[in-house]
Short mmCIF file of C-alpha atoms in Angstrom, two decimals:
data_model
loop_
_atom_site.label_atom_id
_atom_site.label_comp_id
_atom_site.label_asym_id
_atom_site.label_seq_id
_atom_site.Cartn_x
_atom_site.Cartn_y
_atom_site.Cartn_z
CA UNK A 1 42.05 64.81 2.89
CA UNK A 2 40.71 67.02 5.66
CA UNK A 3 37.16 67.90 6.57
CA UNK A 4 38.09 71.53 7.22
CA UNK A 5 37.29 74.20 4.66
CA UNK A 6 36.38 71.84 1.81
CA UNK A 7 33.50 73.99 0.59
CA UNK A 8 35.55 77.07 -0.12
CA UNK A 9 33.47 79.36 2.11
CA UNK A 10 33.08 79.80 5.88
CA UNK A 11 35.69 77.50 7.50
CA UNK A 12 34.20 74.41 9.09
CA UNK A 13 34.22 74.07 12.85
CA UNK A 14 35.32 71.04 14.88
CA UNK A 15 37.96 69.70 12.47
CA UNK A 16 38.75 66.02 12.96
CA UNK A 17 42.22 64.50 12.74
CA UNK A 18 43.57 61.03 13.53
CA UNK A 19 46.20 59.78 15.94
CA UNK A 20 48.36 56.74 15.24
CA UNK A 21 48.11 55.56 18.85
CA UNK A 22 46.96 56.55 22.30
CA UNK A 23 50.29 58.14 23.19
CA UNK A 24 50.02 60.48 20.20
CA UNK A 25 46.41 61.22 21.17
CA UNK A 26 47.56 62.39 24.59
CA UNK A 27 49.91 65.10 23.35
CA UNK A 28 48.56 68.55 24.19
CA UNK A 29 45.26 67.09 25.28
CA UNK A 30 42.73 69.22 27.14
CA UNK A 31 39.78 66.83 27.25
CA UNK A 32 39.82 63.03 26.91
CA UNK A 33 36.69 61.16 25.87
CA UNK A 34 36.76 57.35 26.23
CA UNK A 35 33.95 55.55 24.38
CA UNK A 36 33.46 51.84 25.07
CA UNK A 37 30.79 49.22 25.82
CA UNK A 38 29.82 49.01 29.50
CA UNK A 39 31.42 45.61 29.90
CA UNK A 40 34.81 46.93 28.85
CA UNK A 41 35.07 48.98 32.03
CA UNK A 42 34.28 45.90 34.13
CA UNK A 43 36.39 43.16 32.55
CA UNK A 44 39.66 42.66 34.37
CA UNK A 45 41.69 42.03 31.21
CA UNK A 46 40.31 45.11 29.44
CA UNK A 47 40.79 47.31 32.49
CA UNK A 48 44.43 46.30 32.31
CA UNK A 49 44.50 47.37 28.66
CA UNK A 50 43.06 50.76 29.60
CA UNK A 51 45.60 51.11 32.39
CA UNK A 52 48.40 50.41 29.94
CA UNK A 53 46.97 52.79 27.33
CA UNK A 54 45.94 55.67 29.59
CA UNK A 55 47.94 55.14 32.74
CA UNK A 56 46.51 53.58 35.91
CA UNK A 57 45.32 56.87 37.37
CA UNK A 58 43.31 57.86 34.29
CA UNK A 59 42.00 54.30 33.80
CA UNK A 60 40.78 54.24 37.41
CA UNK A 61 39.02 57.56 36.87
CA UNK A 62 37.40 56.19 33.71
CA UNK A 63 36.22 53.07 35.52
CA UNK A 64 34.76 55.11 38.36
CA UNK A 65 32.93 57.43 35.98
CA UNK A 66 31.62 54.50 33.98
CA UNK A 67 30.14 53.11 37.17
CA UNK A 68 28.13 56.30 37.53
CA UNK A 69 26.76 56.25 33.97
CA UNK A 70 23.87 53.87 33.44
CA UNK A 71 23.98 53.18 29.69
CA UNK A 72 20.40 51.95 29.44
CA UNK A 73 19.49 50.89 25.91
CA UNK A 74 21.08 53.85 24.11
CA UNK A 75 24.26 54.80 25.98
CA UNK A 76 25.16 57.52 28.47
CA UNK A 77 28.01 59.84 29.46
CA UNK A 78 29.64 60.92 32.70
CA UNK A 79 32.27 63.63 33.03
CA UNK A 80 34.62 65.03 35.64
CA UNK A 81 37.54 67.39 36.07
CA UNK A 82 40.66 65.31 36.64
CA UNK A 83 42.99 68.20 37.43
CA UNK A 84 42.66 71.90 38.03
CA UNK A 85 42.72 74.07 34.90
CA UNK A 86 46.20 75.48 34.43
CA UNK A 87 47.88 72.83 36.58
CA UNK A 88 51.33 71.98 35.27
CA UNK A 89 51.07 68.18 35.44
CA UNK A 90 50.73 66.28 32.16
CA UNK A 91 47.42 64.93 30.99
CA UNK A 92 43.94 66.26 30.25
CA UNK A 93 41.98 68.61 32.46
CA UNK A 94 38.66 66.85 31.86
CA UNK A 95 37.69 63.21 31.38
CA UNK A 96 34.41 62.00 29.87
CA UNK A 97 33.32 58.42 29.39
CA UNK A 98 30.76 57.39 26.82
CA UNK A 99 29.32 54.12 28.08
CA UNK A 100 27.65 52.03 25.39
CA UNK A 101 25.08 49.30 26.04
CA UNK A 102 26.35 45.73 25.88
CA UNK A 103 23.08 44.27 24.53
CA UNK A 104 22.00 44.83 20.93
CA UNK A 105 19.01 43.75 18.86
CA UNK A 106 19.39 42.05 15.49
CA UNK A 107 18.27 45.26 13.78
CA UNK A 108 21.22 47.25 15.13
CA UNK A 109 24.80 47.52 13.93
CA UNK A 110 27.32 45.37 15.87
CA UNK A 111 29.54 48.45 15.93
CA UNK A 112 27.00 50.28 18.14
CA UNK A 113 27.38 53.21 15.74
CA UNK A 114 24.14 54.89 16.74
CA UNK A 115 25.03 54.72 20.42
CA UNK A 116 28.48 56.14 19.66
CA UNK A 117 26.89 59.01 17.75
CA UNK A 118 24.43 59.52 20.59
CA UNK A 119 27.00 59.70 23.41
CA UNK A 120 29.52 61.80 21.48
CA UNK A 121 26.81 64.32 20.60
CA UNK A 122 26.20 64.78 24.33
CA UNK A 123 29.81 65.59 25.21
CA UNK A 124 30.49 69.22 26.16
CA UNK A 125 33.59 69.79 24.07
CA UNK A 126 34.53 73.22 25.33
CA UNK A 127 35.25 76.31 23.26
CA UNK A 128 38.95 75.73 22.58
CA UNK A 129 41.71 73.16 22.89
CA UNK A 130 42.28 69.61 21.78
CA UNK A 131 39.64 66.98 22.49
CA UNK A 132 40.83 63.40 22.18
CA UNK A 133 38.30 60.65 21.50
CA UNK A 134 39.46 57.11 22.22
CA UNK A 135 37.25 54.41 20.73
CA UNK A 136 37.53 50.98 22.37
CA UNK A 137 36.03 48.49 19.91
CA UNK A 138 35.07 44.84 20.18
CA UNK A 139 36.29 44.19 16.62
CA UNK A 140 38.63 45.98 14.23
CA UNK A 141 35.98 45.73 11.49
CA UNK A 142 33.87 48.22 13.46
CA UNK A 143 36.33 51.06 12.93
CA UNK A 144 34.70 52.65 9.87
CA UNK A 145 31.22 52.71 11.40
CA UNK A 146 32.50 53.95 14.76
CA UNK A 147 34.63 56.71 13.24
CA UNK A 148 31.81 57.79 10.93
CA UNK A 149 29.49 57.89 13.94
CA UNK A 150 31.84 60.32 15.68
CA UNK A 151 31.99 62.47 12.56
CA UNK A 152 28.21 62.45 12.22
CA UNK A 153 27.87 63.53 15.86
CA UNK A 154 29.99 66.66 15.34
CA UNK A 155 28.37 69.05 12.84
CA UNK A 156 30.90 71.30 11.14
CA UNK A 157 28.50 74.08 10.11
CA UNK A 158 28.08 77.11 12.35
CA UNK A 159 27.04 80.70 11.86
CA UNK A 160 27.46 81.64 15.52
CA UNK A 161 29.41 84.82 16.21
CA UNK A 162 31.76 82.82 18.41
CA UNK A 163 31.76 79.20 17.23
CA UNK A 164 33.70 76.56 19.10
CA UNK A 165 37.39 76.40 18.24
CA UNK A 166 37.94 72.98 19.74
CA UNK A 167 39.81 70.44 17.62
CA UNK A 168 38.96 66.76 17.75
CA UNK A 169 41.41 63.90 17.31
CA UNK A 170 40.50 60.21 17.15
CA UNK A 171 42.38 57.11 18.23
CA UNK A 172 41.06 53.58 18.40
CA UNK A 173 42.06 50.31 20.02
CA UNK A 174 40.46 46.89 20.31
CA UNK A 175 39.66 45.43 23.71
CA UNK A 176 42.98 43.57 23.66
CA UNK A 177 44.87 46.84 23.25
CA UNK A 178 45.67 46.62 19.53
CA UNK A 179 45.98 50.08 17.98
CA UNK A 180 43.86 50.51 14.86
CA UNK A 181 44.92 52.38 11.73
CA UNK A 182 42.71 54.98 10.06
CA UNK A 183 43.25 54.49 6.33
CA UNK A 184 42.61 57.04 3.59
CA UNK A 185 39.30 55.47 2.62
CA UNK A 186 37.98 55.82 6.16
CA UNK A 187 39.16 59.42 6.42
CA UNK A 188 37.55 60.29 3.09
CA UNK A 189 34.26 58.68 4.13
CA UNK A 190 34.10 60.63 7.38
CA UNK A 191 35.09 63.89 5.69
CA UNK A 192 32.58 63.52 2.85
CA UNK A 193 29.77 62.58 5.24
CA UNK A 194 30.51 65.69 7.32
CA UNK A 195 30.60 67.84 4.18
CA UNK A 196 27.23 66.43 3.13
CA UNK A 197 25.82 67.20 6.58
CA UNK A 198 27.18 70.73 6.25
CA UNK A 199 25.32 71.19 2.98
CA UNK A 200 22.09 70.07 4.66
CA UNK A 201 22.70 72.53 7.51
CA UNK A 202 23.35 75.47 5.18
CA UNK A 203 20.40 77.91 5.27
CA UNK A 204 18.36 78.45 2.10
CA UNK A 205 19.47 82.09 2.07
CA UNK A 206 22.88 80.69 1.12
CA UNK A 207 21.99 77.42 -0.61
CA UNK A 208 19.65 77.77 -3.57
CA UNK A 209 19.75 75.75 -6.81
CA UNK A 210 22.41 78.01 -8.32
CA UNK A 211 24.76 78.15 -5.33
CA UNK A 212 24.23 74.46 -4.59
CA UNK A 213 25.27 73.51 -8.12
CA UNK A 214 28.30 75.80 -7.79
CA UNK A 215 29.36 74.08 -4.58
CA UNK A 216 28.93 70.66 -6.16
CA UNK A 217 31.17 71.69 -9.05
CA UNK A 218 33.72 73.10 -6.62
CA UNK A 219 33.85 69.85 -4.67
CA UNK A 220 34.14 67.70 -7.78
CA UNK A 221 36.74 69.92 -9.41
CA UNK A 222 39.22 68.60 -6.85
CA UNK A 223 38.89 65.08 -8.27
CA UNK A 224 40.90 64.54 -11.44
CA UNK A 225 38.95 62.73 -14.12
CA UNK A 226 35.42 63.79 -13.13
CA UNK A 227 33.39 65.42 -15.92
CA UNK A 228 30.45 67.63 -14.90
CA UNK A 229 27.58 68.86 -17.07
CA UNK A 230 24.54 70.92 -16.13
CA UNK A 231 21.08 71.32 -17.68
CA UNK A 232 19.04 74.21 -16.33
CA UNK A 233 16.02 76.43 -16.92
CA UNK A 234 14.36 76.15 -20.30
CA UNK A 235 16.95 73.56 -21.39
CA UNK A 236 15.26 71.15 -18.98
CA UNK A 237 12.11 71.23 -21.11
CA UNK A 238 14.15 70.83 -24.29
CA UNK A 239 15.56 67.63 -22.77
CA UNK A 240 12.18 66.31 -21.67
CA UNK A 241 12.76 66.97 -17.97
CA UNK A 242 9.31 68.38 -17.29
CA UNK A 243 9.14 67.35 -13.66
CA UNK A 244 12.30 69.13 -12.52
CA UNK A 245 11.32 72.23 -14.48
CA UNK A 246 7.79 72.37 -13.06
CA UNK A 247 8.83 72.05 -9.44
CA UNK A 248 11.47 74.76 -9.66
CA UNK A 249 10.06 77.25 -12.14
CA UNK A 250 8.45 79.41 -9.45
CA UNK A 251 11.75 80.10 -7.67
CA UNK A 252 14.11 83.04 -8.20
CA UNK A 253 16.93 80.71 -9.27
CA UNK A 254 16.45 78.21 -12.06
CA UNK A 255 16.00 74.48 -11.43
CA UNK A 256 18.68 72.23 -12.87
CA UNK A 257 20.10 68.76 -13.21
CA UNK A 258 23.80 68.29 -12.52
CA UNK A 259 25.43 65.17 -13.96
CA UNK A 260 28.94 64.03 -13.03
CA UNK A 261 30.74 61.14 -14.73
CA UNK A 262 33.58 58.96 -13.47
CA UNK A 263 35.28 56.33 -15.65
CA UNK A 264 32.81 56.97 -18.45
CA UNK A 265 34.61 54.53 -20.77
CA UNK A 266 34.98 51.72 -18.25
CA UNK A 267 33.49 48.37 -19.17
CA UNK A 268 31.28 46.31 -16.91
CA UNK A 269 28.53 47.41 -14.57
CA UNK A 270 27.50 51.04 -14.85
CA UNK A 271 26.16 52.44 -11.56
CA UNK A 272 24.10 55.64 -11.37
CA UNK A 273 23.47 57.57 -8.16
CA UNK A 274 20.39 59.81 -8.32
CA UNK A 275 19.52 62.35 -5.62
CA UNK A 276 16.62 64.62 -4.72
CA UNK A 277 17.94 68.14 -4.17
CA UNK A 278 15.10 70.41 -3.07
CA UNK A 279 16.98 73.29 -1.47
CA UNK A 280 13.82 74.48 0.26
CA UNK A 281 10.33 73.02 0.16
CA UNK A 282 7.44 75.36 0.86
CA UNK A 283 5.01 72.67 -0.23
CA UNK A 284 4.18 74.74 -3.28
CA UNK A 285 0.57 75.91 -3.62
CA UNK A 286 -0.32 73.20 -1.11
CA UNK A 287 1.65 75.33 1.35
CA UNK A 288 3.07 73.62 4.40
CA UNK A 289 1.77 74.91 7.76
CA UNK A 290 3.89 76.40 10.52
CA UNK A 291 5.64 73.56 12.28
CA UNK A 292 5.91 71.63 9.03
CA UNK A 293 7.78 74.15 6.93
CA UNK A 294 10.67 74.79 9.32
CA UNK A 295 13.63 72.58 8.57
CA UNK A 296 12.77 72.16 4.89
CA UNK A 297 16.29 73.28 3.99
CA UNK A 298 17.06 69.62 4.69
CA UNK A 299 14.97 68.42 1.75
CA UNK A 300 18.13 68.05 -0.31
CA UNK A 301 19.61 65.43 2.03
CA UNK A 302 19.30 62.66 -0.55
CA UNK A 303 21.33 64.58 -3.12
CA UNK A 304 23.94 65.39 -0.47
CA UNK A 305 24.20 61.68 0.34
CA UNK A 306 24.77 60.52 -3.24
CA UNK A 307 27.20 63.40 -3.80
CA UNK A 308 29.24 62.30 -0.78
CA UNK A 309 29.23 58.66 -1.87
CA UNK A 310 30.31 59.64 -5.40
CA UNK A 311 33.17 61.72 -4.00
CA UNK A 312 34.47 58.89 -1.82
CA UNK A 313 34.29 56.38 -4.66
CA UNK A 314 35.97 58.65 -7.21
CA UNK A 315 38.69 59.85 -4.82
CA UNK A 316 39.57 56.29 -3.92
CA UNK A 317 39.89 55.23 -7.56
CA UNK A 318 36.71 53.20 -8.02
CA UNK A 319 37.35 51.07 -11.10
CA UNK A 320 33.83 50.87 -12.47
CA UNK A 321 31.73 53.36 -14.41
CA UNK A 322 29.88 55.71 -12.08
CA UNK A 323 27.48 58.56 -12.77
CA UNK A 324 25.98 61.09 -10.37
CA UNK A 325 22.62 62.68 -11.22
CA UNK A 326 21.51 65.51 -8.93
CA UNK A 327 18.01 66.91 -9.47
CA UNK A 328 18.01 70.39 -7.92
CA UNK A 329 15.14 72.84 -7.45
CA UNK A 330 13.46 75.08 -4.92
CA UNK A 331 9.74 74.40 -4.49
CA UNK A 332 8.71 78.04 -4.20
CA UNK A 333 5.46 79.94 -4.74
CA UNK A 334 4.74 82.64 -7.29
CA UNK A 335 2.50 83.10 -10.33
CA UNK A 336 4.61 80.61 -12.29
CA UNK A 337 4.24 77.79 -9.76
CA UNK A 338 2.88 74.49 -10.93
CA UNK A 339 -0.68 73.90 -9.77
CA UNK A 340 -3.02 71.16 -8.65
CA UNK A 341 -4.75 69.77 -11.77
CA UNK A 342 -1.75 70.52 -14.00
CA UNK A 343 -0.60 67.63 -16.15
CA UNK A 344 3.17 67.29 -16.58
CA UNK A 345 5.06 65.25 -19.15
CA UNK A 346 7.88 63.29 -17.54
CA UNK A 347 11.13 62.31 -19.21
CA UNK A 348 9.78 58.75 -19.34
CA UNK A 349 6.97 59.98 -21.60
CA UNK A 350 4.34 59.32 -18.96
CA UNK A 351 1.85 62.07 -18.14
CA UNK A 352 1.36 62.99 -14.49
CA UNK A 353 -1.69 64.77 -13.07
CA UNK A 354 -0.82 66.90 -10.05
CA UNK A 355 -2.96 66.31 -7.00
CA UNK A 356 -0.36 67.39 -4.42
CA UNK A 357 2.26 70.08 -5.02
CA UNK A 358 3.94 68.98 -1.78
CA UNK A 359 4.75 65.62 -3.35
CA UNK A 360 7.39 67.36 -5.43
CA UNK A 361 10.49 65.27 -4.77
CA UNK A 362 9.18 62.36 -6.79
CA UNK A 363 8.67 64.70 -9.77
CA UNK A 364 12.37 65.53 -9.71
CA UNK A 365 13.40 61.92 -9.23
CA UNK A 366 11.11 60.53 -11.93
CA UNK A 367 13.11 62.57 -14.44
CA UNK A 368 16.49 61.82 -12.87
CA UNK A 369 15.81 58.10 -12.76
CA UNK A 370 14.48 58.02 -16.30
CA UNK A 371 17.58 59.91 -17.45
CA UNK A 372 19.79 57.36 -15.72
CA UNK A 373 17.91 54.50 -17.36
CA UNK A 374 17.21 55.88 -20.84
CA UNK A 375 20.03 58.33 -21.55
CA UNK A 376 22.82 56.73 -19.51
CA UNK A 377 21.71 53.07 -19.80
CA UNK A 378 22.85 52.46 -16.21
CA UNK A 379 22.77 48.83 -15.09
CA UNK A 380 22.24 49.59 -11.38
CA UNK A 381 20.49 52.70 -10.10
CA UNK A 382 20.43 53.93 -6.53
CA UNK A 383 18.32 56.90 -5.61
CA UNK A 384 18.27 58.70 -2.27
CA UNK A 385 15.70 61.18 -1.06
CA UNK A 386 13.99 62.75 1.91
CA UNK A 387 10.89 61.61 0.10
CA UNK A 388 8.13 60.99 2.63
CA UNK A 389 7.27 61.94 6.18
CA UNK A 390 5.69 58.49 6.31
CA UNK A 391 9.20 56.99 6.27
CA UNK A 392 9.62 58.12 9.87
CA UNK A 393 6.41 56.30 10.77
CA UNK A 394 7.49 53.20 8.85
CA UNK A 395 11.10 52.77 9.96
CA UNK A 396 11.82 55.59 12.39
CA UNK A 397 14.53 58.23 12.66
CA UNK A 398 17.50 55.85 12.83
CA UNK A 399 16.74 53.44 9.98
CA UNK A 400 16.15 54.62 6.43
CA UNK A 401 13.57 52.73 4.41
CA UNK A 402 14.74 50.88 1.30
CA UNK A 403 12.63 49.64 -1.59
CA UNK A 404 14.20 47.60 -4.37
CA UNK A 405 13.19 45.37 -7.27
CA UNK A 406 15.98 42.92 -6.43
CA UNK A 407 15.91 40.62 -3.40
CA UNK A 408 19.69 40.18 -3.33
CA UNK A 409 20.20 43.93 -3.41
CA UNK A 410 17.75 44.30 -0.52
CA UNK A 411 19.79 41.84 1.54
CA UNK A 412 23.01 43.61 0.57
CA UNK A 413 21.62 46.99 1.63
CA UNK A 414 20.66 45.72 5.08
CA UNK A 415 24.16 44.24 5.46
CA UNK A 416 25.78 47.49 4.26
CA UNK A 417 23.75 49.40 6.84
CA UNK A 418 24.99 47.20 9.66
CA UNK A 419 28.58 47.40 8.40
CA UNK A 420 28.63 51.21 8.09
CA UNK A 421 26.22 52.13 10.88
CA UNK A 422 23.87 53.84 8.40
CA UNK A 423 21.04 51.47 9.20
CA UNK A 424 18.22 50.60 6.80
CA UNK A 425 15.12 48.42 6.85
CA UNK A 426 13.36 46.98 3.78
CA UNK A 427 9.86 48.05 2.77
CA UNK A 428 7.37 46.60 0.29
CA UNK A 429 8.10 46.36 -3.40
CA UNK A 430 4.79 45.26 -4.90
CA UNK A 431 3.81 47.08 -8.13
CA UNK A 432 0.75 44.90 -8.63
CA UNK A 433 -0.61 46.00 -5.25
CA UNK A 434 0.46 49.64 -5.07
CA UNK A 435 0.43 51.17 -8.56
CA UNK A 436 -3.37 51.51 -8.38
CA UNK A 437 -2.96 54.30 -5.83
CA UNK A 438 -1.88 56.67 -8.61
CA UNK A 439 -4.79 56.10 -11.00
CA UNK A 440 -5.90 59.17 -12.95
CA UNK A 441 -8.90 59.63 -15.23
CA UNK A 442 -7.08 62.00 -17.59
CA UNK A 443 -3.38 61.12 -17.34
CA UNK A 444 -1.16 58.08 -16.98
CA UNK A 445 -0.94 58.64 -13.26
CA UNK A 446 -1.34 61.13 -10.43
CA UNK A 447 1.62 62.19 -8.32
CA UNK A 448 0.17 61.31 -4.91
CA UNK A 449 -1.75 58.39 -3.46
CA UNK A 450 -5.50 58.03 -3.22
CA UNK A 451 -5.29 56.25 0.14
CA UNK A 452 -2.73 57.71 2.54
CA UNK A 453 -3.12 54.68 4.83
CA UNK A 454 -1.81 52.26 2.22
CA UNK A 455 1.97 51.97 2.69
CA UNK A 456 2.74 55.56 1.69
CA UNK A 457 6.51 55.21 1.58
CA UNK A 458 6.37 52.09 -0.56
CA UNK A 459 3.82 53.76 -2.81
CA UNK A 460 6.09 56.77 -3.30
CA UNK A 461 8.86 54.39 -4.34
CA UNK A 462 6.44 52.65 -6.68
CA UNK A 463 5.71 56.00 -8.36
CA UNK A 464 9.44 56.31 -9.07
CA UNK A 465 9.76 52.78 -10.37
CA UNK A 466 6.93 53.37 -12.83
CA UNK A 467 9.25 55.73 -14.72
CA UNK A 468 12.01 53.17 -15.27
CA UNK A 469 10.19 49.83 -15.39
CA UNK A 470 9.64 50.01 -19.16
CA UNK A 471 12.92 51.66 -20.11
CA UNK A 472 15.21 49.72 -22.47
CA UNK A 473 17.13 47.11 -20.53
CA UNK A 474 14.60 47.18 -17.67
CA UNK A 475 14.49 43.39 -17.36
CA UNK A 476 18.04 43.25 -16.02
CA UNK A 477 18.23 46.66 -14.35
CA UNK A 478 18.63 46.67 -10.58
CA UNK A 479 17.18 49.61 -8.67
CA UNK A 480 17.22 50.62 -5.03
CA UNK A 481 15.40 53.57 -3.49
CA UNK A 482 16.54 54.93 -0.12
CA UNK A 483 14.08 57.13 1.78
CA UNK A 484 16.20 58.81 4.45
CA UNK A 485 13.82 61.56 5.57
CA UNK A 486 14.28 60.67 9.24
CA UNK A 487 17.96 59.79 9.69
CA UNK A 488 19.38 62.52 7.42
CA UNK A 489 18.11 65.44 9.56
CA UNK A 490 17.94 64.79 13.30
CA UNK A 491 17.03 67.39 15.90
CA UNK A 492 17.53 70.23 13.44
CA UNK A 493 20.96 69.14 12.18
CA UNK A 494 22.17 67.35 9.08
CA UNK A 495 23.84 64.02 9.83
CA UNK A 496 25.59 62.95 6.62
CA UNK A 497 23.51 59.77 6.66
CA UNK A 498 23.77 57.67 3.54
CA UNK A 499 27.27 58.56 2.35
CA UNK A 500 28.95 55.53 3.91
CA UNK A 501 25.94 53.30 3.19
CA UNK A 502 25.76 54.03 -0.53
CA UNK A 503 29.52 53.97 -1.04
CA UNK A 504 29.77 50.59 0.68
CA UNK A 505 26.81 49.19 -1.27
CA UNK A 506 28.29 50.25 -4.62
CA UNK A 507 31.61 48.61 -3.77
CA UNK A 508 29.75 45.48 -2.79
CA UNK A 509 28.32 45.09 -6.29
CA UNK A 510 31.75 43.93 -7.47
CA UNK A 511 32.10 41.27 -4.75
#
């Protein structure tokens, strides 16, 4: 699988390929990037490994540059020309070192994935030619997270008149010089995460509910055995999906729910992946102000994450039953828009009084989750969403917030985050303390909290849970909500956050 041109439209930039070893990485190389912890450049034994891998001259250059780069707590780069452009001698023209910090907190990934992403994103790749990235890792088990971090640092969407034509190739070794192999699962994970980031980066002039659904179908068509169905427009109301319909009915393209099935007849645990896919969020009649409305093309990052995870699992032959539920709408404004004081009927049967049209994502997800529980009878449900700005306040821009009704699943999610580099931190699950925030005098609940100072992100998750807690089979149903508002869209670019995390977590259910 390749990450280039998978969407069937404008070819992706910065394609990534993989080298079997450092010698292969060096062929035709214009720019070498060596990424390693600071201590690697200082240890005598590891310096010898670098000398053997790169040649003494290049290893000495790397050590000297590393001495100039103070990694601090996040990591830093230093770069230099190592020969004149056009010179006939073998080897790259430019050398860059990405120096990673040696010290890590217990909330970080041992792979230093975030620091890898940070330093690689700072590298000036040049407009053309081959860029080789050599990862020097403390442990072979860090390869997936490190490789995914590189992929997440290199967005493949561009609408520039003259986009970069550089091509990136990865190689990896451990600190003892062992060459590491990039297997098909790793390559698929990186490619699908980059594709998901590309979807997030696509402007709303190109990505609306109709074109988004078409791209989803195009991606899934490549996977033999996946069955896709779509419910849209008035059919949403006929199927009791009043939340999705209300949010999207004011847009020029109809709202919809796309459902994809894999191994529909498989026995055992049935896992459903539910995603919020708001292709652009104006805030509805509670219109967002300038400064808050820019970047709202990224409000479908949760759906892009579950789509990517589903693709990796299906492509790699996941043996369990798996269903993807994508709730897609544009929260636009016209005379048909849903209004404050409206009362909607959710798929769960609950009535919801609208007190905030900018709390629209939960209205999509309440229907998607209820569908997964009631129509699909899923045993485990993951949902992902750019649900609350409060998530950034709660857990920051690197860690997503997770809320789950299962303590073991919470522990597993934290471990999956550290393993993949898609870090998460648990938030409150306390229905008896938080459900009161949604009290309504005329309906079963309101859609936004009464007290915005009372654990907003956990409350938003509690709103979702209220639509599956009484569904048949609820006693044994495991549910995990991932609020990735911060890490899925950093500095104006999609990151592909959540693809590796969710895929790894689903696989872990069988362990």
